[in-house]
């Protein structure tokens, strides 16, 4: 999945860590981002109909995020292992849209 420039200009709610946060975000938000995998938070996020990005670090968490219908898996904190982590996850998950965040810079 490649995001278009228009999609990159959207306003969203990040750090959704509790289901009520997702439910109240509908007014004005165009996407929701959670730092980790939580069934109740993911269900609340996907129920809004907004683009949902669920955080994961391990292969098991990526699988859980996909099972919970994440539109994009947020690889967090990606700075721990750098590009090698994302490249390693790409192997078993070539079709999963991933967004590395946390400690990502032009240097790495």
Tab-separated table of C-alpha atoms in Angstrom:
chain	number	residue	atom	x	y	z
A	1	UNK	CA	0.000	0.000	0.000
A	2	UNK	CA	1.419	3.364	-1.020
A	3	UNK	CA	-0.082	6.519	0.452
A	4	UNK	CA	-0.799	9.382	-1.899
A	5	UNK	CA	0.259	12.967	-1.093
A	6	UNK	CA	-3.399	13.751	-0.342
A	7	UNK	CA	-3.554	10.917	2.189
A	8	UNK	CA	-0.364	12.164	3.840
A	9	UNK	CA	-1.981	15.562	4.484
A	10	UNK	CA	-4.743	14.158	6.659
A	11	UNK	CA	-5.363	15.011	10.286
A	12	UNK	CA	-5.464	12.130	12.718
A	13	UNK	CA	-5.460	11.124	16.344
A	14	UNK	CA	-2.289	9.419	17.547
A	15	UNK	CA	-1.599	7.476	20.727
A	16	UNK	CA	-5.057	5.975	21.042
A	17	UNK	CA	-4.586	3.737	24.076
A	18	UNK	CA	-8.172	3.390	25.320
A	19	UNK	CA	-11.339	2.532	23.415
A	20	UNK	CA	-13.208	5.727	24.419
A	21	UNK	CA	-10.446	7.813	22.799
A	22	UNK	CA	-11.150	6.206	19.433
A	23	UNK	CA	-14.888	6.613	19.772
A	24	UNK	CA	-14.596	10.328	20.547
A	25	UNK	CA	-12.141	10.932	17.687
A	26	UNK	CA	-14.690	10.666	14.930
A	27	UNK	CA	-15.284	14.429	14.894
A	28	UNK	CA	-12.571	15.769	12.619
A	29	UNK	CA	-10.065	12.912	12.576
A	30	UNK	CA	-9.297	11.092	9.341
A	31	UNK	CA	-7.168	8.318	10.846
A	32	UNK	CA	-6.386	6.747	14.219
A	33	UNK	CA	-3.032	5.437	15.465
A	34	UNK	CA	-2.357	3.199	18.452
A	35	UNK	CA	1.154	2.463	19.784
A	36	UNK	CA	0.354	-1.198	20.441
A	37	UNK	CA	-2.025	-4.099	19.987
A	38	UNK	CA	-5.138	-4.122	22.169
A	39	UNK	CA	-8.246	-5.997	21.058
A	40	UNK	CA	-10.671	-3.514	22.661
A	41	UNK	CA	-8.836	-0.475	21.288
A	42	UNK	CA	-8.495	-2.014	17.812
A	43	UNK	CA	-12.185	-2.937	17.691
A	44	UNK	CA	-13.142	0.563	18.792
A	45	UNK	CA	-10.826	2.092	16.184
A	46	UNK	CA	-12.047	-0.061	13.281
A	47	UNK	CA	-15.666	0.501	14.308
A	48	UNK	CA	-15.259	4.221	13.507
A	49	UNK	CA	-14.625	3.450	9.832
A	50	UNK	CA	-11.497	5.639	9.886
A	51	UNK	CA	-8.110	4.436	8.652
A	52	UNK	CA	-6.651	2.420	11.505
A	53	UNK	CA	-2.937	2.069	12.286
A	54	UNK	CA	-2.081	-0.411	15.037
A	55	UNK	CA	1.392	-0.544	16.606
A	56	UNK	CA	3.520	-3.691	16.588
A	57	UNK	CA	7.156	-4.638	17.072
A	58	UNK	CA	7.306	-8.425	16.835
A	59	UNK	CA	6.046	-10.812	14.153
A	60	UNK	CA	3.337	-12.026	16.556
A	61	UNK	CA	2.172	-8.456	17.099
A	62	UNK	CA	2.126	-7.798	13.336
A	63	UNK	CA	-0.047	-10.897	12.912
A	64	UNK	CA	-2.361	-9.741	15.709
A	65	UNK	CA	-2.668	-6.249	14.188
A	66	UNK	CA	-3.551	-7.753	10.809
A	67	UNK	CA	-6.099	-10.075	12.449
A	68	UNK	CA	-7.646	-7.020	14.131
A	69	UNK	CA	-8.081	-5.405	10.683
A	70	UNK	CA	-5.383	-2.731	10.855
A	71	UNK	CA	-5.153	-0.779	7.615
A	72	UNK	CA	-1.506	-0.056	8.407
A	73	UNK	CA	0.796	-1.664	10.958
A	74	UNK	CA	2.800	0.958	12.813
A	75	UNK	CA	6.234	-0.544	13.540
A	76	UNK	CA	7.009	0.999	16.928
A	77	UNK	CA	9.532	1.789	18.244
A	78	UNK	CA	11.367	1.189	14.979
A	79	UNK	CA	14.484	3.024	16.173
A	80	UNK	CA	15.382	0.081	18.421
A	81	UNK	CA	16.523	-2.084	15.515
A	82	UNK	CA	16.453	0.373	12.637
A	83	UNK	CA	15.834	-0.507	9.004
A	84	UNK	CA	16.936	-4.099	9.584
A	85	UNK	CA	13.801	-4.703	11.653
A	86	UNK	CA	11.464	-3.472	8.936
A	87	UNK	CA	13.384	-5.421	6.284
A	88	UNK	CA	13.162	-8.567	8.414
A	89	UNK	CA	9.412	-8.135	8.932
A	90	UNK	CA	8.936	-7.547	5.190
A	91	UNK	CA	9.997	-11.169	4.523
A	92	UNK	CA	7.014	-12.947	6.078
A	93	UNK	CA	4.653	-9.985	5.605
A	94	UNK	CA	5.277	-8.657	2.073
A	95	UNK	CA	1.699	-7.424	1.601
A	96	UNK	CA	1.254	-5.693	4.971
A	97	UNK	CA	1.349	-1.892	4.852
A	98	UNK	CA	3.926	-0.818	7.460
A	99	UNK	CA	4.820	2.578	8.886
A	100	UNK	CA	8.025	2.661	10.977
A	101	UNK	CA	7.927	5.274	13.746
A	102	UNK	CA	9.806	6.107	16.929
A	103	UNK	CA	13.498	6.862	16.632
A	104	UNK	CA	13.417	7.044	12.831
A	105	UNK	CA	15.636	9.685	11.263
A	106	UNK	CA	17.567	10.381	8.089
A	107	UNK	CA	20.638	8.951	9.833
A	108	UNK	CA	19.082	5.481	10.101
